[in-house]
């Protein structure tokens, strides 16, 4: 491995003309008997190789950028603009239709819908989440109380010992972020996680993102909160209808976006 020169910026994520296409079955979900349903399945089998009834959704259109170690990059845009889809492609969860995504290190995607085991306690989920990120049991034990305190879910009771199904959606999202933030990441992608919780938790979250950057990580943040983007990110990618409309310093891009959106 070639060591970087002093002062050289180190790329962590490269997106090269990335196109992502979803294929959605356009057939109506009809009612009727099982016999009728079987008949439809047989007819579909006869049309094997055809894409009749399948609608293509071009979610990301030729997006290219380079992210570097130590950057916090915000992703903004209207609903359905391709932000979350692009994150999933960077994480390796969605294969591009064309183009390439290159990453240096292991990308980790944290979303508000990230799976937790609802029938297990918060305590158990902390252990499983840490193991899933590659932490040892010793590391989890050392950081356990820090994770619980950071999430704030025990401030009004001993909720960490209760099943996750008893938590509010905000409590679950705070615990997810706290588990993910307990480890330094090469590339950490956060999808709307900072939209949950009170101002105190958002402040803690933003400070932790700054620490991750200082430890040579790269952070991507998808958020509809312009304030969170401004407080957290030094660079912004603005997507509209799957296309990269603008890429630049946070304030410069946010001003243009706010003119466009009227916010």
PDB file of C-alpha atoms in Angstrom:
ATOM      1  CA  UNK A   1       0.000   0.000   0.000  1.00  0.00           C
ATOM      2  CA  UNK A   2       1.389   3.403  -0.972  1.00  0.00           C
ATOM      3  CA  UNK A   3       1.456   5.904   1.892  1.00  0.00           C
ATOM      4  CA  UNK A   4      -0.190   9.259   1.064  1.00  0.00           C
ATOM      5  CA  UNK A   5       1.998  12.323   0.785  1.00  0.00           C
ATOM      6  CA  UNK A   6       1.812  14.902   3.558  1.00  0.00           C
ATOM      7  CA  UNK A   7      -1.301  17.022   3.112  1.00  0.00           C
ATOM      8  CA  UNK A   8      -2.708  14.738   0.433  1.00  0.00           C
ATOM      9  CA  UNK A   9      -6.473  14.134   0.625  1.00  0.00           C
ATOM     10  CA  UNK A  10      -7.333  10.443   0.794  1.00  0.00           C
ATOM     11  CA  UNK A  11     -10.407   9.290  -1.187  1.00  0.00           C
ATOM     12  CA  UNK A  12     -12.777   6.989   0.720  1.00  0.00           C
ATOM     13  CA  UNK A  13     -15.768   6.828  -1.662  1.00  0.00           C
ATOM     14  CA  UNK A  14     -15.760   7.244  -5.441  1.00  0.00           C
ATOM     15  CA  UNK A  15     -19.014   7.197  -7.407  1.00  0.00           C
ATOM     16  CA  UNK A  16     -18.388   6.970 -11.148  1.00  0.00           C
ATOM     17  CA  UNK A  17     -21.424   7.659 -13.365  1.00  0.00           C
ATOM     18  CA  UNK A  18     -23.720   5.628 -11.105  1.00  0.00           C
ATOM     19  CA  UNK A  19     -27.162   4.712 -12.451  1.00  0.00           C
ATOM     20  CA  UNK A  20     -29.642   2.800 -10.276  1.00  0.00           C
ATOM     21  CA  UNK A  21     -32.870   1.408 -11.709  1.00  0.00           C
ATOM     22  CA  UNK A  22     -35.695  -0.209  -9.770  1.00  0.00           C
ATOM     23  CA  UNK A  23     -38.029  -2.625 -11.518  1.00  0.00           C
ATOM     24  CA  UNK A  24     -41.547  -2.495 -10.158  1.00  0.00           C
ATOM     25  CA  UNK A  25     -44.242  -4.990 -11.080  1.00  0.00           C
ATOM     26  CA  UNK A  26     -46.916  -2.829 -12.640  1.00  0.00           C
ATOM     27  CA  UNK A  27     -49.616  -5.479 -12.532  1.00  0.00           C
ATOM     28  CA  UNK A  28     -52.537  -4.651 -10.265  1.00  0.00           C
ATOM     29  CA  UNK A  29     -52.888  -6.724  -7.107  1.00  0.00           C
ATOM     30  CA  UNK A  30     -56.167  -8.314  -7.997  1.00  0.00           C
ATOM     31  CA  UNK A  31     -58.738 -10.002  -5.825  1.00  0.00           C
ATOM     32  CA  UNK A  32     -60.185 -13.390  -6.507  1.00  0.00           C
ATOM     33  CA  UNK A  33     -59.686 -17.068  -5.915  1.00  0.00           C
ATOM     34  CA  UNK A  34     -56.446 -18.979  -5.590  1.00  0.00           C
ATOM     35  CA  UNK A  35     -57.293 -20.680  -8.892  1.00  0.00           C
ATOM     36  CA  UNK A  36     -57.383 -17.307 -10.657  1.00  0.00           C
ATOM     37  CA  UNK A  37     -54.077 -16.344  -9.053  1.00  0.00           C
ATOM     38  CA  UNK A  38     -52.504 -19.613 -10.203  1.00  0.00           C
ATOM     39  CA  UNK A  39     -53.780 -18.970 -13.720  1.00  0.00           C
ATOM     40  CA  UNK A  40     -52.070 -15.556 -13.740  1.00  0.00           C
ATOM     41  CA  UNK A  41     -48.806 -17.113 -12.543  1.00  0.00           C
ATOM     42  CA  UNK A  42     -48.919 -19.734 -15.307  1.00  0.00           C
ATOM     43  CA  UNK A  43     -49.513 -17.038 -17.932  1.00  0.00           C
ATOM     44  CA  UNK A  44     -46.557 -15.067 -16.594  1.00  0.00           C
ATOM     45  CA  UNK A  45     -44.409 -18.157 -16.929  1.00  0.00           C
ATOM     46  CA  UNK A  46     -45.308 -18.379 -20.611  1.00  0.00           C
ATOM     47  CA  UNK A  47     -44.019 -14.845 -21.076  1.00  0.00           C
ATOM     48  CA  UNK A  48     -40.662 -15.663 -19.471  1.00  0.00           C
ATOM     49  CA  UNK A  49     -37.950 -13.330 -20.648  1.00  0.00           C
ATOM     50  CA  UNK A  50     -40.376 -10.464 -21.278  1.00  0.00           C
ATOM     51  CA  UNK A  51     -40.717  -7.410 -19.084  1.00  0.00           C
ATOM     52  CA  UNK A  52     -44.401  -6.901 -19.764  1.00  0.00           C
ATOM     53  CA  UNK A  53     -46.094  -5.280 -16.773  1.00  0.00           C
ATOM     54  CA  UNK A  54     -42.762  -4.233 -15.251  1.00  0.00           C
ATOM     55  CA  UNK A  55     -42.165  -0.533 -14.773  1.00  0.00           C
ATOM     56  CA  UNK A  56     -38.637   0.861 -14.547  1.00  0.00           C
ATOM     57  CA  UNK A  57     -37.876   3.633 -12.058  1.00  0.00           C
ATOM     58  CA  UNK A  58     -34.584   5.387 -12.786  1.00  0.00           C
ATOM     59  CA  UNK A  59     -33.802   6.422  -9.197  1.00  0.00           C
ATOM     60  CA  UNK A  60     -30.211   7.638  -9.624  1.00  0.00           C
ATOM     61  CA  UNK A  61     -28.974   9.080 -12.915  1.00  0.00           C
ATOM     62  CA  UNK A  62     -25.251   9.264 -13.661  1.00  0.00           C
ATOM     63  CA  UNK A  63     -24.088  10.523 -10.258  1.00  0.00           C
ATOM     64  CA  UNK A  64     -20.326  11.049  -9.859  1.00  0.00           C
ATOM     65  CA  UNK A  65     -18.370  12.398  -6.880  1.00  0.00           C
ATOM     66  CA  UNK A  66     -15.319  11.716  -4.716  1.00  0.00           C
ATOM     67  CA  UNK A  67     -15.520  11.851  -0.900  1.00  0.00           C
ATOM     68  CA  UNK A  68     -12.386  12.107   1.222  1.00  0.00           C
ATOM     69  CA  UNK A  69     -11.290  11.004   4.647  1.00  0.00           C
ATOM     70  CA  UNK A  70     -12.315  13.489   7.336  1.00  0.00           C
ATOM     71  CA  UNK A  71     -15.285  14.908   5.393  1.00  0.00           C
ATOM     72  CA  UNK A  72     -18.895  15.117   6.551  1.00  0.00           C
ATOM     73  CA  UNK A  73     -21.064  15.152   3.437  1.00  0.00           C
ATOM     74  CA  UNK A  74     -24.737  16.099   3.535  1.00  0.00           C
ATOM     75  CA  UNK A  75     -27.243  14.721   1.030  1.00  0.00           C
ATOM     76  CA  UNK A  76     -30.251  16.943   0.390  1.00  0.00           C
ATOM     77  CA  UNK A  77     -33.120  17.059  -2.078  1.00  0.00           C
ATOM     78  CA  UNK A  78     -36.868  16.681  -2.433  1.00  0.00           C
ATOM     79  CA  UNK A  79     -38.627  13.489  -1.387  1.00  0.00           C
ATOM     80  CA  UNK A  80     -37.881  10.762  -3.914  1.00  0.00           C
ATOM     81  CA  UNK A  81     -34.769  12.484  -5.235  1.00  0.00           C
ATOM     82  CA  UNK A  82     -32.578   9.397  -4.738  1.00  0.00           C
ATOM     83  CA  UNK A  83     -30.720  10.256  -1.517  1.00  0.00           C
ATOM     84  CA  UNK A  84     -31.412   7.053   0.421  1.00  0.00           C
ATOM     85  CA  UNK A  85     -31.008   4.962  -2.735  1.00  0.00           C
ATOM     86  CA  UNK A  86     -27.547   6.413  -3.286  1.00  0.00           C
ATOM     87  CA  UNK A  87     -26.560   5.595   0.306  1.00  0.00           C
ATOM     88  CA  UNK A  88     -27.704   2.004  -0.158  1.00  0.00           C
ATOM     89  CA  UNK A  89     -25.554   1.745  -3.282  1.00  0.00           C
ATOM     90  CA  UNK A  90     -22.508   3.077  -1.407  1.00  0.00           C
ATOM     91  CA  UNK A  91     -23.161   0.507   1.330  1.00  0.00           C
ATOM     92  CA  UNK A  92     -23.185  -2.256  -1.287  1.00  0.00           C
ATOM     93  CA  UNK A  93     -26.872  -3.081  -0.750  1.00  0.00           C
ATOM     94  CA  UNK A  94     -27.985  -2.032  -4.246  1.00  0.00           C
ATOM     95  CA  UNK A  95     -26.020  -2.955  -7.380  1.00  0.00           C
ATOM     96  CA  UNK A  96     -25.790  -0.099  -9.912  1.00  0.00           C
ATOM     97  CA  UNK A  97     -27.424  -0.648 -13.289  1.00  0.00           C
ATOM     98  CA  UNK A  98     -24.268   0.927 -14.709  1.00  0.00           C
ATOM     99  CA  UNK A  99     -21.293   2.825 -13.348  1.00  0.00           C
ATOM    100  CA  UNK A 100     -19.208   1.899 -10.325  1.00  0.00           C
ATOM    101  CA  UNK A 101     -18.928   2.649  -6.612  1.00  0.00           C
ATOM    102  CA  UNK A 102     -15.514   2.268  -4.985  1.00  0.00           C
ATOM    103  CA  UNK A 103     -14.987   2.404  -1.212  1.00  0.00           C
ATOM    104  CA  UNK A 104     -11.858   2.375   0.925  1.00  0.00           C
ATOM    105  CA  UNK A 105     -12.744   0.437   4.054  1.00  0.00           C
ATOM    106  CA  UNK A 106     -16.066  -0.916   5.261  1.00  0.00           C
ATOM    107  CA  UNK A 107     -19.117   1.357   4.803  1.00  0.00           C
ATOM    108  CA  UNK A 108     -21.777   1.215   7.531  1.00  0.00           C
ATOM    109  CA  UNK A 109     -25.359   2.348   6.884  1.00  0.00           C
ATOM    110  CA  UNK A 110     -27.427   3.597   9.787  1.00  0.00           C
ATOM    111  CA  UNK A 111     -31.074   4.345   8.992  1.00  0.00           C
ATOM    112  CA  UNK A 112     -34.123   4.995  11.118  1.00  0.00           C
ATOM    113  CA  UNK A 113     -35.537   1.735   9.763  1.00  0.00           C
ATOM    114  CA  UNK A 114     -32.431  -0.306  10.577  1.00  0.00           C
ATOM    115  CA  UNK A 115     -33.508  -3.614  12.073  1.00  0.00           C
ATOM    116  CA  UNK A 116     -33.438  -4.196  15.801  1.00  0.00           C
ATOM    117  CA  UNK A 117     -34.817  -7.295  17.504  1.00  0.00           C
ATOM    118  CA  UNK A 118     -38.121  -6.111  18.953  1.00  0.00           C
ATOM    119  CA  UNK A 119     -38.548  -9.084  21.285  1.00  0.00           C
ATOM    120  CA  UNK A 120     -35.108  -8.627  22.824  1.00  0.00           C
ATOM    121  CA  UNK A 121     -34.173  -6.062  25.447  1.00  0.00           C
ATOM    122  CA  UNK A 122     -32.284  -2.903  24.616  1.00  0.00           C
ATOM    123  CA  UNK A 123     -29.390  -4.362  26.587  1.00  0.00           C
ATOM    124  CA  UNK A 124     -29.272  -7.439  24.357  1.00  0.00           C
ATOM    125  CA  UNK A 125     -29.569  -5.314  21.226  1.00  0.00           C
ATOM    126  CA  UNK A 126     -26.545  -3.282  22.296  1.00  0.00           C
ATOM    127  CA  UNK A 127     -24.532  -6.517  22.432  1.00  0.00           C
ATOM    128  CA  UNK A 128     -25.823  -7.867  19.117  1.00  0.00           C
ATOM    129  CA  UNK A 129     -25.412  -4.509  17.371  1.00  0.00           C
ATOM    130  CA  UNK A 130     -21.842  -4.191  18.588  1.00  0.00           C
ATOM    131  CA  UNK A 131     -20.978  -7.722  17.469  1.00  0.00           C
ATOM    132  CA  UNK A 132     -22.528  -7.052  14.049  1.00  0.00           C
ATOM    133  CA  UNK A 133     -20.193  -4.048  13.659  1.00  0.00           C
ATOM    134  CA  UNK A 134     -17.151  -6.209  14.438  1.00  0.00           C
ATOM    135  CA  UNK A 135     -16.630  -5.172  18.054  1.00  0.00           C
ATOM    136  CA  UNK A 136     -15.423  -7.778  20.540  1.00  0.00           C
ATOM    137  CA  UNK A 137     -17.484  -8.648  23.624  1.00  0.00           C
ATOM    138  CA  UNK A 138     -14.817  -6.967  25.734  1.00  0.00           C
ATOM    139  CA  UNK A 139     -15.109  -3.739  23.717  1.00  0.00           C
ATOM    140  CA  UNK A 140     -18.907  -3.822  24.010  1.00  0.00           C
ATOM    141  CA  UNK A 141     -18.675  -4.363  27.767  1.00  0.00           C
ATOM    142  CA  UNK A 142     -16.265  -1.422  28.091  1.00  0.00           C
ATOM    143  CA  UNK A 143     -18.515   0.912  26.086  1.00  0.00           C
ATOM    144  CA  UNK A 144     -21.897  -0.404  27.220  1.00  0.00           C
ATOM    145  CA  UNK A 145     -22.661   2.286  29.801  1.00  0.00           C
ATOM    146  CA  UNK A 146     -21.426   5.006  27.437  1.00  0.00           C
ATOM    147  CA  UNK A 147     -23.845   3.739  24.742  1.00  0.00           C
ATOM    148  CA  UNK A 148     -26.796   3.710  27.161  1.00  0.00           C
ATOM    149  CA  UNK A 149     -25.973   7.146  28.570  1.00  0.00           C
ATOM    150  CA  UNK A 150     -25.501   8.611  25.096  1.00  0.00           C
ATOM    151  CA  UNK A 151     -28.921   7.352  23.942  1.00  0.00           C
ATOM    152  CA  UNK A 152     -30.652   8.901  26.951  1.00  0.00           C
ATOM    153  CA  UNK A 153     -33.293   6.170  26.975  1.00  0.00           C
ATOM    154  CA  UNK A 154     -32.800   5.503  30.708  1.00  0.00           C
ATOM    155  CA  UNK A 155     -33.381   9.098  31.750  1.00  0.00           C
ATOM    156  CA  UNK A 156     -37.030   8.341  32.666  1.00  0.00           C
ATOM    157  CA  UNK A 157     -36.703   4.745  33.804  1.00  0.00           C
ATOM    158  CA  UNK A 158     -34.764   1.518  33.335  1.00  0.00           C
ATOM    159  CA  UNK A 159     -35.875   1.079  29.720  1.00  0.00           C
ATOM    160  CA  UNK A 160     -32.653  -0.620  28.614  1.00  0.00           C
ATOM    161  CA  UNK A 161     -33.813  -3.820  30.383  1.00  0.00           C
ATOM    162  CA  UNK A 162     -37.188  -3.810  28.593  1.00  0.00           C
ATOM    163  CA  UNK A 163     -38.003  -5.346  25.177  1.00  0.00           C
ATOM    164  CA  UNK A 164     -37.487  -3.033  22.206  1.00  0.00           C
ATOM    165  CA  UNK A 165     -41.181  -3.282  21.324  1.00  0.00           C
ATOM    166  CA  UNK A 166     -41.941  -1.143  24.378  1.00  0.00           C
ATOM    167  CA  UNK A 167     -39.815   1.747  23.024  1.00  0.00           C
ATOM    168  CA  UNK A 168     -41.121   4.704  21.083  1.00  0.00           C
ATOM    169  CA  UNK A 169     -39.783   5.143  17.543  1.00  0.00           C
ATOM    170  CA  UNK A 170     -37.610   8.014  18.799  1.00  0.00           C
ATOM    171  CA  UNK A 171     -36.084   5.867  21.555  1.00  0.00           C
ATOM    172  CA  UNK A 172     -35.317   3.113  19.062  1.00  0.00           C
ATOM    173  CA  UNK A 173     -33.656   5.545  16.654  1.00  0.00           C
ATOM    174  CA  UNK A 174     -31.554   7.080  19.445  1.00  0.00           C
ATOM    175  CA  UNK A 175     -30.360   3.660  20.566  1.00  0.00           C
ATOM    176  CA  UNK A 176     -29.488   2.691  16.969  1.00  0.00           C
ATOM    177  CA  UNK A 177     -27.394   5.813  16.566  1.00  0.00           C
ATOM    178  CA  UNK A 178     -25.716   5.309  19.945  1.00  0.00           C
ATOM    179  CA  UNK A 179     -24.704   1.745  19.075  1.00  0.00           C
ATOM    180  CA  UNK A 180     -23.335   2.772  15.674  1.00  0.00           C
ATOM    181  CA  UNK A 181     -21.514   5.783  17.125  1.00  0.00           C
ATOM    182  CA  UNK A 182     -19.682   3.635  19.692  1.00  0.00           C
ATOM    183  CA  UNK A 183     -17.272   2.493  16.987  1.00  0.00           C
ATOM    184  CA  UNK A 184     -15.019   4.485  14.699  1.00  0.00           C
ATOM    185  CA  UNK A 185     -16.065   3.886  11.084  1.00  0.00           C
ATOM    186  CA  UNK A 186     -14.226   4.126   7.795  1.00  0.00           C
ATOM    187  CA  UNK A 187     -17.447   5.358   6.167  1.00  0.00           C
ATOM    188  CA  UNK A 188     -20.598   5.974   8.226  1.00  0.00           C
ATOM    189  CA  UNK A 189     -23.879   6.777   6.469  1.00  0.00           C
ATOM    190  CA  UNK A 190     -26.732   8.203   8.525  1.00  0.00           C
ATOM    191  CA  UNK A 191     -30.230   8.327   7.050  1.00  0.00           C
ATOM    192  CA  UNK A 192     -32.438  10.784   8.975  1.00  0.00           C
ATOM    193  CA  UNK A 193     -31.268   9.491  12.381  1.00  0.00           C
ATOM    194  CA  UNK A 194     -30.672  13.025  13.671  1.00  0.00           C
ATOM    195  CA  UNK A 195     -34.285  13.975  12.976  1.00  0.00           C
ATOM    196  CA  UNK A 196     -35.310  12.073  16.108  1.00  0.00           C
ATOM    197  CA  UNK A 197     -34.849  13.108  19.685  1.00  0.00           C
ATOM    198  CA  UNK A 198     -34.665  16.430  21.438  1.00  0.00           C
ATOM    199  CA  UNK A 199     -32.199  19.252  20.915  1.00  0.00           C
ATOM    200  CA  UNK A 200     -29.872  17.835  23.568  1.00  0.00           C
ATOM    201  CA  UNK A 201     -29.579  14.479  21.780  1.00  0.00           C
ATOM    202  CA  UNK A 202     -29.095  16.152  18.402  1.00  0.00           C
ATOM    203  CA  UNK A 203     -26.289  18.202  19.907  1.00  0.00           C
ATOM    204  CA  UNK A 204     -24.596  15.063  21.238  1.00  0.00           C
ATOM    205  CA  UNK A 205     -25.034  13.357  17.868  1.00  0.00           C
ATOM    206  CA  UNK A 206     -23.520  16.245  15.930  1.00  0.00           C
ATOM    207  CA  UNK A 207     -20.540  16.372  18.311  1.00  0.00           C
ATOM    208  CA  UNK A 208     -19.995  12.622  17.870  1.00  0.00           C
ATOM    209  CA  UNK A 209     -20.010  13.026  14.071  1.00  0.00           C
ATOM    210  CA  UNK A 210     -17.298  15.656  14.394  1.00  0.00           C
ATOM    211  CA  UNK A 211     -15.255  13.204  16.494  1.00  0.00           C
ATOM    212  CA  UNK A 212     -15.686  10.472  13.869  1.00  0.00           C
ATOM    213  CA  UNK A 213     -14.340  12.843  11.221  1.00  0.00           C
ATOM    214  CA  UNK A 214     -11.344  13.681  13.389  1.00  0.00           C
ATOM    215  CA  UNK A 215     -10.562   9.949  13.631  1.00  0.00           C
ATOM    216  CA  UNK A 216     -10.118   9.846   9.835  1.00  0.00           C
ATOM    217  CA  UNK A 217     -13.628   8.644   9.024  1.00  0.00           C
ATOM    218  CA  UNK A 218     -16.059   9.899   6.392  1.00  0.00           C
ATOM    219  CA  UNK A 219     -19.675  10.648   7.291  1.00  0.00           C
ATOM    220  CA  UNK A 220     -22.660  10.939   4.935  1.00  0.00           C
ATOM    221  CA  UNK A 221     -25.836  12.458   6.378  1.00  0.00           C
ATOM    222  CA  UNK A 222     -29.271  12.418   4.755  1.00  0.00           C
ATOM    223  CA  UNK A 223     -31.572  14.886   6.464  1.00  0.00           C
ATOM    224  CA  UNK A 224     -34.544  17.142   5.768  1.00  0.00           C
ATOM    225  CA  UNK A 225     -33.332  19.418   8.567  1.00  0.00           C
ATOM    226  CA  UNK A 226     -31.356  22.248   7.010  1.00  0.00           C
ATOM    227  CA  UNK A 227     -30.031  23.148  10.466  1.00  0.00           C
ATOM    228  CA  UNK A 228     -28.623  19.633  11.029  1.00  0.00           C
ATOM    229  CA  UNK A 229     -26.894  19.765   7.650  1.00  0.00           C
ATOM    230  CA  UNK A 230     -25.405  23.192   8.387  1.00  0.00           C
ATOM    231  CA  UNK A 231     -24.304  22.231  11.916  1.00  0.00           C
ATOM    232  CA  UNK A 232     -22.775  18.899  10.872  1.00  0.00           C
ATOM    233  CA  UNK A 233     -21.512  18.967   7.274  1.00  0.00           C
ATOM    234  CA  UNK A 234     -18.758  20.847   5.491  1.00  0.00           C
ATOM    235  CA  UNK A 235     -19.905  19.729   2.043  1.00  0.00           C
ATOM    236  CA  UNK A 236     -23.301  19.002   0.460  1.00  0.00           C
ATOM    237  CA  UNK A 237     -24.530  16.941  -2.487  1.00  0.00           C
ATOM    238  CA  UNK A 238     -27.911  18.149  -3.787  1.00  0.00           C
ATOM    239  CA  UNK A 239     -29.934  15.546  -5.689  1.00  0.00           C
ATOM    240  CA  UNK A 240     -33.123  16.193  -7.664  1.00  0.00           C
ATOM    241  CA  UNK A 241     -34.931  13.494  -9.639  1.00  0.00           C
ATOM    242  CA  UNK A 242     -31.908  11.254  -9.282  1.00  0.00           C
ATOM    243  CA  UNK A 243     -29.439  13.743 -10.751  1.00  0.00           C
ATOM    244  CA  UNK A 244     -26.624  15.522  -8.929  1.00  0.00           C
ATOM    245  CA  UNK A 245     -27.669  19.145  -9.218  1.00  0.00           C
ATOM    246  CA  UNK A 246     -24.907  20.732  -7.130  1.00  0.00           C
ATOM    247  CA  UNK A 247     -21.846  19.628  -5.129  1.00  0.00           C
ATOM    248  CA  UNK A 248     -19.932  22.113  -3.024  1.00  0.00           C
ATOM    249  CA  UNK A 249     -19.404  23.851   0.342  1.00  0.00           C
ATOM    250  CA  UNK A 250     -22.385  23.583   2.663  1.00  0.00           C
ATOM    251  CA  UNK A 251     -23.498  27.211   2.796  1.00  0.00           C
ATOM    252  CA  UNK A 252     -23.128  27.716  -0.936  1.00  0.00           C
ATOM    253  CA  UNK A 253     -25.247  24.672  -1.806  1.00  0.00           C
ATOM    254  CA  UNK A 254     -27.817  25.300   0.938  1.00  0.00           C
ATOM    255  CA  UNK A 255     -28.484  28.839  -0.295  1.00  0.00           C
ATOM    256  CA  UNK A 256     -29.221  27.570  -3.797  1.00  0.00           C
ATOM    257  CA  UNK A 257     -31.362  24.717  -2.468  1.00  0.00           C
ATOM    258  CA  UNK A 258     -33.417  27.056  -0.298  1.00  0.00           C
ATOM    259  CA  UNK A 259     -34.060  29.333  -3.263  1.00  0.00           C
ATOM    260  CA  UNK A 260     -35.251  26.314  -5.232  1.00  0.00           C
ATOM    261  CA  UNK A 261     -37.413  24.796  -2.492  1.00  0.00           C
ATOM    262  CA  UNK A 262     -38.701  28.045  -0.999  1.00  0.00           C
ATOM    263  CA  UNK A 263     -37.633  27.008   2.489  1.00  0.00           C
TER     264      UNK A 263
END
